[in-house]
Coordinates of C-alpha atoms and ligand atoms in Angstrom, one line a residue:
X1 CA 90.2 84.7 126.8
X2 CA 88.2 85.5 123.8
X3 CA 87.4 81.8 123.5
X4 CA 86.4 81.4 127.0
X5 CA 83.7 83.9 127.4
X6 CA 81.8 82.7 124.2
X7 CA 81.6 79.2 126.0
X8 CA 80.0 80.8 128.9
X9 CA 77.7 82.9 127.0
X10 CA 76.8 79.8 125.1
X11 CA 75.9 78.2 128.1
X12 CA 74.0 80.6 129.8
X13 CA 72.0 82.7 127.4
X14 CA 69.7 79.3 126.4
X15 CA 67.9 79.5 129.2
X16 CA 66.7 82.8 129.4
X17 CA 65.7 83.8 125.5
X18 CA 65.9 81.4 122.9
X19 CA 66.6 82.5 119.2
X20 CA 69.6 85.3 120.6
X21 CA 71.3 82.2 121.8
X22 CA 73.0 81.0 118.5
X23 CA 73.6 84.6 117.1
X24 CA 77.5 84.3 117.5
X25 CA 79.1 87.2 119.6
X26 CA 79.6 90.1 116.3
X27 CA 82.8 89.7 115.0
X28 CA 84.5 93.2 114.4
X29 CA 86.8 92.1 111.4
X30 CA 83.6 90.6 109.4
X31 CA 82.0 94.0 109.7
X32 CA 84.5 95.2 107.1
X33 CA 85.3 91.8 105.4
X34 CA 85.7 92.7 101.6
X35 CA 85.8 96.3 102.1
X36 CA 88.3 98.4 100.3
X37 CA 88.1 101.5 102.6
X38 CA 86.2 101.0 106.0
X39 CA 85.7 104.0 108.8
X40 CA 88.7 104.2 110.8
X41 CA 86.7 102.9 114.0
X42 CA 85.5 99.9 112.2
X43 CA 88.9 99.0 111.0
X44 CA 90.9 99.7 114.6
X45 CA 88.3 97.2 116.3
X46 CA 89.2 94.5 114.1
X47 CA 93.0 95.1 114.7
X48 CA 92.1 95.5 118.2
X49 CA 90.2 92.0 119.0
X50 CA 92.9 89.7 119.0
X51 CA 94.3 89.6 122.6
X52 CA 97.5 90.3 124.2
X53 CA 99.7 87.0 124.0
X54 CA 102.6 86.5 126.1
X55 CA 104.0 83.5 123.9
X56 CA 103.8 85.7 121.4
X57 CA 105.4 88.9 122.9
X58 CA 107.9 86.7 124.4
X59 CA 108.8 85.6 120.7
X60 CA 108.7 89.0 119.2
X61 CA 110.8 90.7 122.1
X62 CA 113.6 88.0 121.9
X63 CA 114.2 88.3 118.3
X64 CA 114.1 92.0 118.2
X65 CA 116.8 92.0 121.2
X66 CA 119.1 89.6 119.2
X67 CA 118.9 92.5 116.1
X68 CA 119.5 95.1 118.4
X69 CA 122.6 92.9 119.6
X70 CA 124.4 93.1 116.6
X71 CA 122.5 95.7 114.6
X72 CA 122.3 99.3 116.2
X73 CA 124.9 101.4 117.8
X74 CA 123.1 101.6 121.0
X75 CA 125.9 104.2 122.5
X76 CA 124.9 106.8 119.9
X77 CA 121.0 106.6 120.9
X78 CA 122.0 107.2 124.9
X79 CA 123.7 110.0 124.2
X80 CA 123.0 111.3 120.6
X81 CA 125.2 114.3 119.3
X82 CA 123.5 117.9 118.5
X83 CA 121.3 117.7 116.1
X84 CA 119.9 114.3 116.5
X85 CA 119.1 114.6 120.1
X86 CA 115.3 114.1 119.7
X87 CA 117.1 110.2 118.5
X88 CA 117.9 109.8 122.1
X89 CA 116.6 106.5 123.5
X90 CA 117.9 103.9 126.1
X91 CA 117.2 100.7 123.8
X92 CA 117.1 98.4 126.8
X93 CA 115.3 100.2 129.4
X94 CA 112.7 100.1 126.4
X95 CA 113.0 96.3 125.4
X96 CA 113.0 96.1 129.3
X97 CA 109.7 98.6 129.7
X98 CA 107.8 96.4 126.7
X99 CA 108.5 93.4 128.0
X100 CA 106.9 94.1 131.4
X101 CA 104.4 96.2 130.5
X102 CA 100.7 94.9 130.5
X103 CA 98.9 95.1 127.7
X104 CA 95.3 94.7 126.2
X105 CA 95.2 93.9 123.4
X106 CA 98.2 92.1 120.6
X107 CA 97.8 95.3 118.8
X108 CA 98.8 97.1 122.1
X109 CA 102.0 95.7 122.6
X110 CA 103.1 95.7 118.6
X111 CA 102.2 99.6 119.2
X112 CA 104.4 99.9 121.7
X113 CA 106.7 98.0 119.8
X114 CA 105.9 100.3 116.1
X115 CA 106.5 103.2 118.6
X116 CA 109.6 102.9 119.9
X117 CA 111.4 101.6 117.0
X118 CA 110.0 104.3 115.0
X119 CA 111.4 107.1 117.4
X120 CA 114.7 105.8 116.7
X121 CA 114.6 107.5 113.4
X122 CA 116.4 105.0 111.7
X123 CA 114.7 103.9 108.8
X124 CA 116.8 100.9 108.8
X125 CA 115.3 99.8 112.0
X126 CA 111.4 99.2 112.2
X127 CA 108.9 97.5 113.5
X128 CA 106.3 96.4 110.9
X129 CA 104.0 94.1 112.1
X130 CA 102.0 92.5 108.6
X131 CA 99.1 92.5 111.0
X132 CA 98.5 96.0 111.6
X133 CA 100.3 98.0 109.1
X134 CA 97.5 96.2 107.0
X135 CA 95.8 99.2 106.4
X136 CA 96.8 103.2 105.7
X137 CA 94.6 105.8 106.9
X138 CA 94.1 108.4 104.2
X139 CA 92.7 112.1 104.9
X140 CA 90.9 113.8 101.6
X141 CA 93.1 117.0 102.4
X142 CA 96.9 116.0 101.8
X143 CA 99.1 119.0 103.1
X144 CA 102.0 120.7 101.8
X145 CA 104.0 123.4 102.9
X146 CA 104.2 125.9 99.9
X147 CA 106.0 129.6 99.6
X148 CA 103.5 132.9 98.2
X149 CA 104.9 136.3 97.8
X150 CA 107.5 135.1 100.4
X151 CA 105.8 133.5 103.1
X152 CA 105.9 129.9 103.7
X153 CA 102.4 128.4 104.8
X154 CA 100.8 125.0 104.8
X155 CA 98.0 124.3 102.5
X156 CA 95.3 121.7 101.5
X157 CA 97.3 120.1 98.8
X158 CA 96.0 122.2 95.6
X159 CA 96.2 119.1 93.5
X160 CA 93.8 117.3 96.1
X161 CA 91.2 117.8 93.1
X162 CA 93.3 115.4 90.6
X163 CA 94.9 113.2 93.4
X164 CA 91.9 111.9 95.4
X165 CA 90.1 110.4 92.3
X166 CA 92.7 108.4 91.6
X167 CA 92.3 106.7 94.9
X168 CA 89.2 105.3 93.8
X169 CA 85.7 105.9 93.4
X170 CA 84.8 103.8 97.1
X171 CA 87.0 106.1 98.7
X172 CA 85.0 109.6 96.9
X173 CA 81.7 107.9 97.1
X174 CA 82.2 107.3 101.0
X175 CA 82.8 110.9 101.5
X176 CA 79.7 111.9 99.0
X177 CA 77.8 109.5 101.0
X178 CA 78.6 111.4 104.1
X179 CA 78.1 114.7 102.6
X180 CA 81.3 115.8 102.9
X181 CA 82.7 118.8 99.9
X182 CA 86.3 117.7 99.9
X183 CA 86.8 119.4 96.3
X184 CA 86.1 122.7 98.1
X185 CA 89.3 122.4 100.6
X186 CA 91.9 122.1 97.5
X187 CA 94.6 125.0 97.9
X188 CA 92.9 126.1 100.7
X189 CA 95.4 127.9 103.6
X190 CA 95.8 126.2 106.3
X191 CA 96.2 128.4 110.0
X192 CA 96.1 125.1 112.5
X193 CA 95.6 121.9 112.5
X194 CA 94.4 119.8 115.5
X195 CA 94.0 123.4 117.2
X196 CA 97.4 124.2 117.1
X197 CA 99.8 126.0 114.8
X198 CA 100.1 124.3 111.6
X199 CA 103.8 124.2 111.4
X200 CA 104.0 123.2 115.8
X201 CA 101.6 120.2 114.2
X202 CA 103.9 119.2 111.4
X203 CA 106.7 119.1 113.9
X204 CA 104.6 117.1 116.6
X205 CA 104.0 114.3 114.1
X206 CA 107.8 115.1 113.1
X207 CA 108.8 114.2 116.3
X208 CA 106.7 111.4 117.1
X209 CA 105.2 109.6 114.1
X210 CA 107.1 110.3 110.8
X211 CA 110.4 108.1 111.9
X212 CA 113.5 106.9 109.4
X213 CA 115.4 109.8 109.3
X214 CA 118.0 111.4 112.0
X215 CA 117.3 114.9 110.8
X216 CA 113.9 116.4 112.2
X217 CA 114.2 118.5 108.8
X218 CA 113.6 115.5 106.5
X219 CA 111.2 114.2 108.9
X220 CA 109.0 117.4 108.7
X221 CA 109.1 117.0 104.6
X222 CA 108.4 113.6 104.9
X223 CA 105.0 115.2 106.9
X224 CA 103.4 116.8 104.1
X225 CA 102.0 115.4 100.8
X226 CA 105.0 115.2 98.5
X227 CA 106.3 113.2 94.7
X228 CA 108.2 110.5 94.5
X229 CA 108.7 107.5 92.0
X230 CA 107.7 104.2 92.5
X231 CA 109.0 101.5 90.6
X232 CA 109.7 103.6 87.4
X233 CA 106.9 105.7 87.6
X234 CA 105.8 109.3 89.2
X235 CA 103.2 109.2 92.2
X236 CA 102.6 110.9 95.0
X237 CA 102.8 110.4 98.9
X238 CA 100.1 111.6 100.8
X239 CA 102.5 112.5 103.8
X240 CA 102.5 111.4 107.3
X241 CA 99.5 113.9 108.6
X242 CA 97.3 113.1 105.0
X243 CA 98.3 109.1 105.0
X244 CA 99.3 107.6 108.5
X245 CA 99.8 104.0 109.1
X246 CA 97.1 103.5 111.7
X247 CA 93.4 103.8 111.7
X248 CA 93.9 105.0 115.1
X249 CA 92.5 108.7 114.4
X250 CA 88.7 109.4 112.4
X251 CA 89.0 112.6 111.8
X252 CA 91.4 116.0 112.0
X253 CA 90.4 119.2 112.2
X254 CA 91.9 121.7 110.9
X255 CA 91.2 126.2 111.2
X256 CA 91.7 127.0 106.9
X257 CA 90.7 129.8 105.0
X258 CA 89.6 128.5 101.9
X259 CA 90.4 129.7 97.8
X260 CA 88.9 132.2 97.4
X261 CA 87.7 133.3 100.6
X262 CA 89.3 135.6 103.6
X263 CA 87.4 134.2 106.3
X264 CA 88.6 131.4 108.5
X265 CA 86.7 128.5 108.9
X266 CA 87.1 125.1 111.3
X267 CA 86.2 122.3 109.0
X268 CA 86.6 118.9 110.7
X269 CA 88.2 116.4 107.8
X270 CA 87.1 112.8 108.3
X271 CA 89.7 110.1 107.8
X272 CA 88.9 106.6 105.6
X273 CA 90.7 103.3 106.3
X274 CA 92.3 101.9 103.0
X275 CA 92.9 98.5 103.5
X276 CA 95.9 97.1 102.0
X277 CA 96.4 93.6 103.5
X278 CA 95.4 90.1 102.4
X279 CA 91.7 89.1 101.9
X280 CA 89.8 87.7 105.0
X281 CA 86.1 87.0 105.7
X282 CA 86.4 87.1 109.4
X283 CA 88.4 87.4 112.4
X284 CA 89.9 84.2 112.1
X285 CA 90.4 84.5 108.7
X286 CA 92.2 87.7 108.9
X287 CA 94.5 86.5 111.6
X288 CA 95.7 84.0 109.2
X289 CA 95.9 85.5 105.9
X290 CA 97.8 88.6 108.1
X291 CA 99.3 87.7 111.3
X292 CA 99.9 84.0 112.0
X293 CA 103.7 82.7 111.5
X294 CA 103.8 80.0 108.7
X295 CA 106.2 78.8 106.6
X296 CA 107.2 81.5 104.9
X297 CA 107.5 83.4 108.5
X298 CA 108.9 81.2 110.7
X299 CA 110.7 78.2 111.5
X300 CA 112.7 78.2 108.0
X301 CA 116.5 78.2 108.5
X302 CA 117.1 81.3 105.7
X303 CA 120.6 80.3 106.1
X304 CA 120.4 76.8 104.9
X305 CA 118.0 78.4 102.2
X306 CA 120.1 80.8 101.1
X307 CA 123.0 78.2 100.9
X308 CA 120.9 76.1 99.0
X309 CA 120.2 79.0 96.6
X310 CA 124.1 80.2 95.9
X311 CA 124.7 76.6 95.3
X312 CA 122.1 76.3 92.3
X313 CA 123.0 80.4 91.1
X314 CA 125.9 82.2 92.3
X315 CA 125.6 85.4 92.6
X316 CA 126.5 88.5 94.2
X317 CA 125.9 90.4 97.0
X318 CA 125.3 93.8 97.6
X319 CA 124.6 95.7 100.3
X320 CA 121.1 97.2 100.2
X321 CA 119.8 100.0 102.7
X322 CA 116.1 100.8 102.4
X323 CA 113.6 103.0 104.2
X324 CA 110.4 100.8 104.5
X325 CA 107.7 103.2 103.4
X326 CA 104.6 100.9 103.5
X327 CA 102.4 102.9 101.4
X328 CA 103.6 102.0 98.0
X329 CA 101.8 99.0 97.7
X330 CA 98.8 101.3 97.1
X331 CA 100.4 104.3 95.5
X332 CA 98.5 106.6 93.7
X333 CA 99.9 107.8 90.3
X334 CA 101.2 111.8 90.7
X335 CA 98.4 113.4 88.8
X336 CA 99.0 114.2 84.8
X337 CA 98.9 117.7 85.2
X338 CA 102.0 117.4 87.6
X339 CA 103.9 115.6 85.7
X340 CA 107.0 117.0 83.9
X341 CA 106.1 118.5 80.3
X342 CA 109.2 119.1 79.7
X343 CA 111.1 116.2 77.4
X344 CA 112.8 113.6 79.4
X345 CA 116.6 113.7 78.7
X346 CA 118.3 110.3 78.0
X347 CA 118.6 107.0 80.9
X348 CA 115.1 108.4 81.8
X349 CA 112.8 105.0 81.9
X350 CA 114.2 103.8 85.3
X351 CA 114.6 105.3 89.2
X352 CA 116.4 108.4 87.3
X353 CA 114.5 110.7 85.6
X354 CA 116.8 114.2 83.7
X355 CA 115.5 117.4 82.2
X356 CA 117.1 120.1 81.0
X357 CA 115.1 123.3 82.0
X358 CA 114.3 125.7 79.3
X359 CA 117.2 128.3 79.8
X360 CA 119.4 124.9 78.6
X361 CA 122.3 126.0 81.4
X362 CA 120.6 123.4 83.9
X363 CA 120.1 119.9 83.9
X364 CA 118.0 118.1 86.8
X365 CA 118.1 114.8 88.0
X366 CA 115.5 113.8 90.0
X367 CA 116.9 110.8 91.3
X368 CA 114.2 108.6 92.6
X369 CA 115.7 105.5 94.3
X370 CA 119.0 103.6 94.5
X371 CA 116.6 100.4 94.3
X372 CA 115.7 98.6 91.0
X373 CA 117.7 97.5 88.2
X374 CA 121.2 97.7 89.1
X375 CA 122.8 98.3 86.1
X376 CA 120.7 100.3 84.1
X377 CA 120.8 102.8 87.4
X378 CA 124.4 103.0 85.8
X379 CA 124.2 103.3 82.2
X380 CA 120.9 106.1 83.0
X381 CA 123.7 108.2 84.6
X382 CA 126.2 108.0 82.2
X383 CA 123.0 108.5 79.3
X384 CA 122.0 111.8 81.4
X385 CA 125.6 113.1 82.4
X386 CA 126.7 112.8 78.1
X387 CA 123.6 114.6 77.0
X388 CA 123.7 117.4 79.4
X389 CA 127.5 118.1 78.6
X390 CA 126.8 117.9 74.9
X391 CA 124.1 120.2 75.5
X392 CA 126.5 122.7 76.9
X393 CA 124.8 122.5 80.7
X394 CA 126.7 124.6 83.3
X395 CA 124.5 123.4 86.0
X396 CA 122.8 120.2 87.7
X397 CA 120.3 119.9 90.5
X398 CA 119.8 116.5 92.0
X399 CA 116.6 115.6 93.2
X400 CA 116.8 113.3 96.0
X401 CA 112.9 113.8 97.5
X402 CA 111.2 110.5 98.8
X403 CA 114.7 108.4 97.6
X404 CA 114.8 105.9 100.6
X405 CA 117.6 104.3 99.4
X406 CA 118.6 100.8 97.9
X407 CA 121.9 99.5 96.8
X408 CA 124.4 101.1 98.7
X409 CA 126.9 100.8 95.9
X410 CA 124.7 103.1 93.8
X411 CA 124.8 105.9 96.5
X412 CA 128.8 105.5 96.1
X413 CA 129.1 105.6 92.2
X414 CA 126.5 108.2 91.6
X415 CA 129.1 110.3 94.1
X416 CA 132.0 109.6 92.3
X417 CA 130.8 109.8 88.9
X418 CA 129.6 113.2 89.8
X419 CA 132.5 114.5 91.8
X420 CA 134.4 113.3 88.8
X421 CA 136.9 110.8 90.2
X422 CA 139.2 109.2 87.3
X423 CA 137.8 105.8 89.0
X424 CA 134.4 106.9 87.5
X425 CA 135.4 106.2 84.6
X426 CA 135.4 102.3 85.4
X427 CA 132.8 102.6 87.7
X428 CA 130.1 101.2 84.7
X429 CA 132.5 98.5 83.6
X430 CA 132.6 95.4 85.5
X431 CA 136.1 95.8 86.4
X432 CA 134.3 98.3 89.0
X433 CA 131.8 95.6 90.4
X434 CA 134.4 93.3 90.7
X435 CA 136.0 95.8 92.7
X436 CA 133.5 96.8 95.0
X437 CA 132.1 93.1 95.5
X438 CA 130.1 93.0 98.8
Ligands
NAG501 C1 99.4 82.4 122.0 O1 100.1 82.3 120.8 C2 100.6 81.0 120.6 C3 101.5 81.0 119.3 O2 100.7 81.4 118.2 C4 99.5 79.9 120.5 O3 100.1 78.7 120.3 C5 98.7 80.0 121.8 O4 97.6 79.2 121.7 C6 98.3 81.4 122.1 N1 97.7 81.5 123.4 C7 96.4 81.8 123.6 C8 96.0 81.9 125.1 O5 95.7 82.1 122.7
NAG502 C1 111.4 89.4 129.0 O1 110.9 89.0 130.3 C2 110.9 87.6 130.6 C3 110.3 87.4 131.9 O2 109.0 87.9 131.9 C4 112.3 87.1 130.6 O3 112.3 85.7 130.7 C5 113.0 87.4 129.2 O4 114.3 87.1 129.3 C6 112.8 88.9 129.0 N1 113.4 89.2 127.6 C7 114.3 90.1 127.4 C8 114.8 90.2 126.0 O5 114.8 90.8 128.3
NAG503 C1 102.1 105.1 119.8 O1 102.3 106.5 119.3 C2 101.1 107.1 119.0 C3 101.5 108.4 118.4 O2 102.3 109.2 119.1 C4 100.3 107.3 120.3 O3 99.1 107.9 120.0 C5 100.0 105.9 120.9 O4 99.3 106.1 122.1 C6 101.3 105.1 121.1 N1 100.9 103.8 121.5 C7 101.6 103.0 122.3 C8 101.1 101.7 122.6 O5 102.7 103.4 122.7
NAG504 C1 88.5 131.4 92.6 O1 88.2 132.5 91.9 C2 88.7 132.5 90.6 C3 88.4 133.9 89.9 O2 87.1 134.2 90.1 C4 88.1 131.4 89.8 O3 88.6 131.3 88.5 C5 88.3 130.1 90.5 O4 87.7 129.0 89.9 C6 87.9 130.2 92.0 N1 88.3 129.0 92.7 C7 87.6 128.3 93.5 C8 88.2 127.1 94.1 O5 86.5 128.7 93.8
NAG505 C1 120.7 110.1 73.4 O1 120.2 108.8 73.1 C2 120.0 108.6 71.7 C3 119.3 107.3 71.5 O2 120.0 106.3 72.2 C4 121.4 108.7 71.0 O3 121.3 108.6 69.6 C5 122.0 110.1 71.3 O4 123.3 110.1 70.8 C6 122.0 110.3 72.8 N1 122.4 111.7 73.0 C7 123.5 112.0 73.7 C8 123.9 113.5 73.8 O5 124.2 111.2 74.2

């Protein structure tokens, strides 16, 4: 398509002007070639100019029929139970509906397809083309819902001040260039968003963006700006209305009242692309670095692989179950004046991170993932579990915000070491992996 109407213009435009003729039809993904951050418009037209292929979609929908085939319970999703009806979905009425539906552009019909397996709200079963999840839009005004004198409200992240340097001086210099006083929005109370009620908003992008999760509850926390860890270190998530994976909005606006001030105001917060894909120079060269099947892709027999692989190493297998949160890859680091003061308790320097809070009856453990190193996810608990009960604790809080998962195993033993099983006691010996051998 593409292709053909550049041969055309080729031929036709000699004759009538003369040096326009060889200036190549502008190519939308060299416009932001080597860019860190581009505007949101800039980045969506370069995700936008590879047309619709049916080879390809023909490819894409047959594979992701054969997972559904053995991978989802597609009886629970036609009729799901109270409280996961918003889950409700027809899985092949929508295979069927992508497959005949006509679409513009490649990045169209991935859409559709990043759409509907997102609505399933099973993190455990997405659609993440390389190609287009390449970069993360990121609003200078994170939100979080936060409780004052008793009344919950949203808010411009009040951190935003020590967060959005961290992103990078390209991303605060685009917005100085502009013109555009983020600092001033920081803690500032936020009455609507998009013109409608703030909260209505946070459940709108609940319902149709935020995905992974069954519960609409989680969903909404996973909205707003919130902590997490990644690999063994504190960040923080910009949230699904601060960081979404498209560049498919420039700007939100939002009615606030800021700090310090009791009037309301409608401030209009651009967006900025951050670009988190392979380097390209062009459209071609993006297509390749980020979309195109190669070896690595396609057309390897993983089973013969994998064969290959327990013949040289045998080793076990465990089940894993991850939420795909594509941001991490460009995490920012939770800013230092957020991070705990307090002395980290022992089995601290992995996913697992224990305090004891200064009235010494309570221990927490903000548990960040059930990925990473297997065993020391053990011997952290154990470390954390001996000091609090030599320390006399009486209580324990577990922090599970932003865990997506991991080893499923882990899930299991952290629940019966807890709940205090006699079988916890072998649970960090081998005998127990023996026993639970996937
Ligand atoms: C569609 O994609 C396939 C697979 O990459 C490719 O071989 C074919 O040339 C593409 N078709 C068009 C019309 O570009
Ligand atoms: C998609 O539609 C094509 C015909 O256009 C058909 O051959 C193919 O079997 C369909 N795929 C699925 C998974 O239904
Ligand atoms: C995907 O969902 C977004 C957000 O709800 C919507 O704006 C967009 O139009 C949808 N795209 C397709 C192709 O379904
Ligand atoms: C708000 O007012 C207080 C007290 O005058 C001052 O300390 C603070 O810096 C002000 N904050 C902003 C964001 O203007
Ligand atoms: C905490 O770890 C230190 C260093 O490994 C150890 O000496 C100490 O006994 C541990 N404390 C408790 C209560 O287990």
């Amino acid at each position: 398509m593409l292709a053909t109407s550049l041969v055309a213009l080729a031929v036709l435009v000699p004759a009538l002007t003369n040096a326009a003729a060889v200036v190549p039809r502008a190519d939308p993904c060299a416009a932001i070639a080597n860019q860190a951050f581009s505007v949101p418009s800039k980045a969506l037209a370069c995700l936008k100019s590879f047309p619709f292929n049916e080879t390809l979609r023909q490819n894409v929908i047959a594979n992701i029929a054969g997972v559904f085939d053995f991978y989802t319970f597609e009886d629970f999703y036609l009729d799901s139970p109270p409280p996961f009806q918003e889950s409700t979905a027809n899985i092949r009425a929508e295979i069927a509906r992508i497959n005949s539906t006509k679409f513009e552009t490649d990045y169209d019909f991935n859409r559709a397809v990043y759409n509907f397996t997102t609505k399933l709200n099973d993190g455990h079963t997405r659609w993440f083309p390389n190609c287009y999840t390449s970069f993360q839009n990121l609003l200078p005004a994170p939100v979080v819902t936060l409780e004052e004198n008793g009344v919950q409200s949203v808010f411009v992240a009040p951190d935003s001040t020590d967060l959005i340097p961290l992103v990078g001086t390209e991303f605060t210099d685009f917005f100085e260039s502009i013109g555009f006083d983020w600092q001033r929005l920081a803690g500032a109370r936020v009455l609507e968003i998009a013109g409608m009620d703030a909260y209505s908003y946070a459940d709108l992008i609940a319902s149709t963006e935020s995905g992974n999760y069954l519960d609409h509850g989680v969903r909404v926390n996973s909205v707003f700006s919130s902590y997490r860890i990644v690999d063994t270190d504190f960040s923080q998530r910009f949230g699904d209305i601060g960081g979404p994976a498209f560049p498919d909005r420039d700007s939100l606006t939002f009615k606030l009242i800021p700090v310090n001030s009791t009037k309301a105001e409608v401030v209009t917060v651009p967006y900025l692309a951050d670009y988190l894909g392979a380097p390209f120079t062009d459209q071609a060269s993006f297509w390749t670095a980020n979309c195109a099947a190669n070896d690595e892709t396609n057309g390897v027999d993983l089973k013969a692989a994998e064969n290959q692989r327990k013949r040289q190493l045998p080793r076990r297998k465990m089940a894993r179950a991850s939420i795909i949160d594509i941001a991490p890859s460009n995490a920012v680091g939770l800013p230092s004046p957020f991070l705990p003061t307090l002395p980290p308790a022992n089995g601290s320097t992995g996913v697992i991170k224990s305090f004891i809070l200064p009235s010494k009856k309570t221990g927490v453990m903000f548990v960040g993932s059930f990925e990473g190193d297997f065993n020391q996810f053990q011997t952290d608990t154990d470390a954390a579990i001996k000091q609090f009960q030599a320390s006399g604790l009486t209580h324990l809080l577990i922090d599970l915000t932003n865990n997506g998962g991991g080893f499923v195993c882990l899930g299991q033993f952290l629940h019966q070491y807890l709940a205090g099983n006699t079988l916890s006691v072998s649970l960090i010996s081998s005998q127990w992996l023996t026993l639970y051998r996937l």
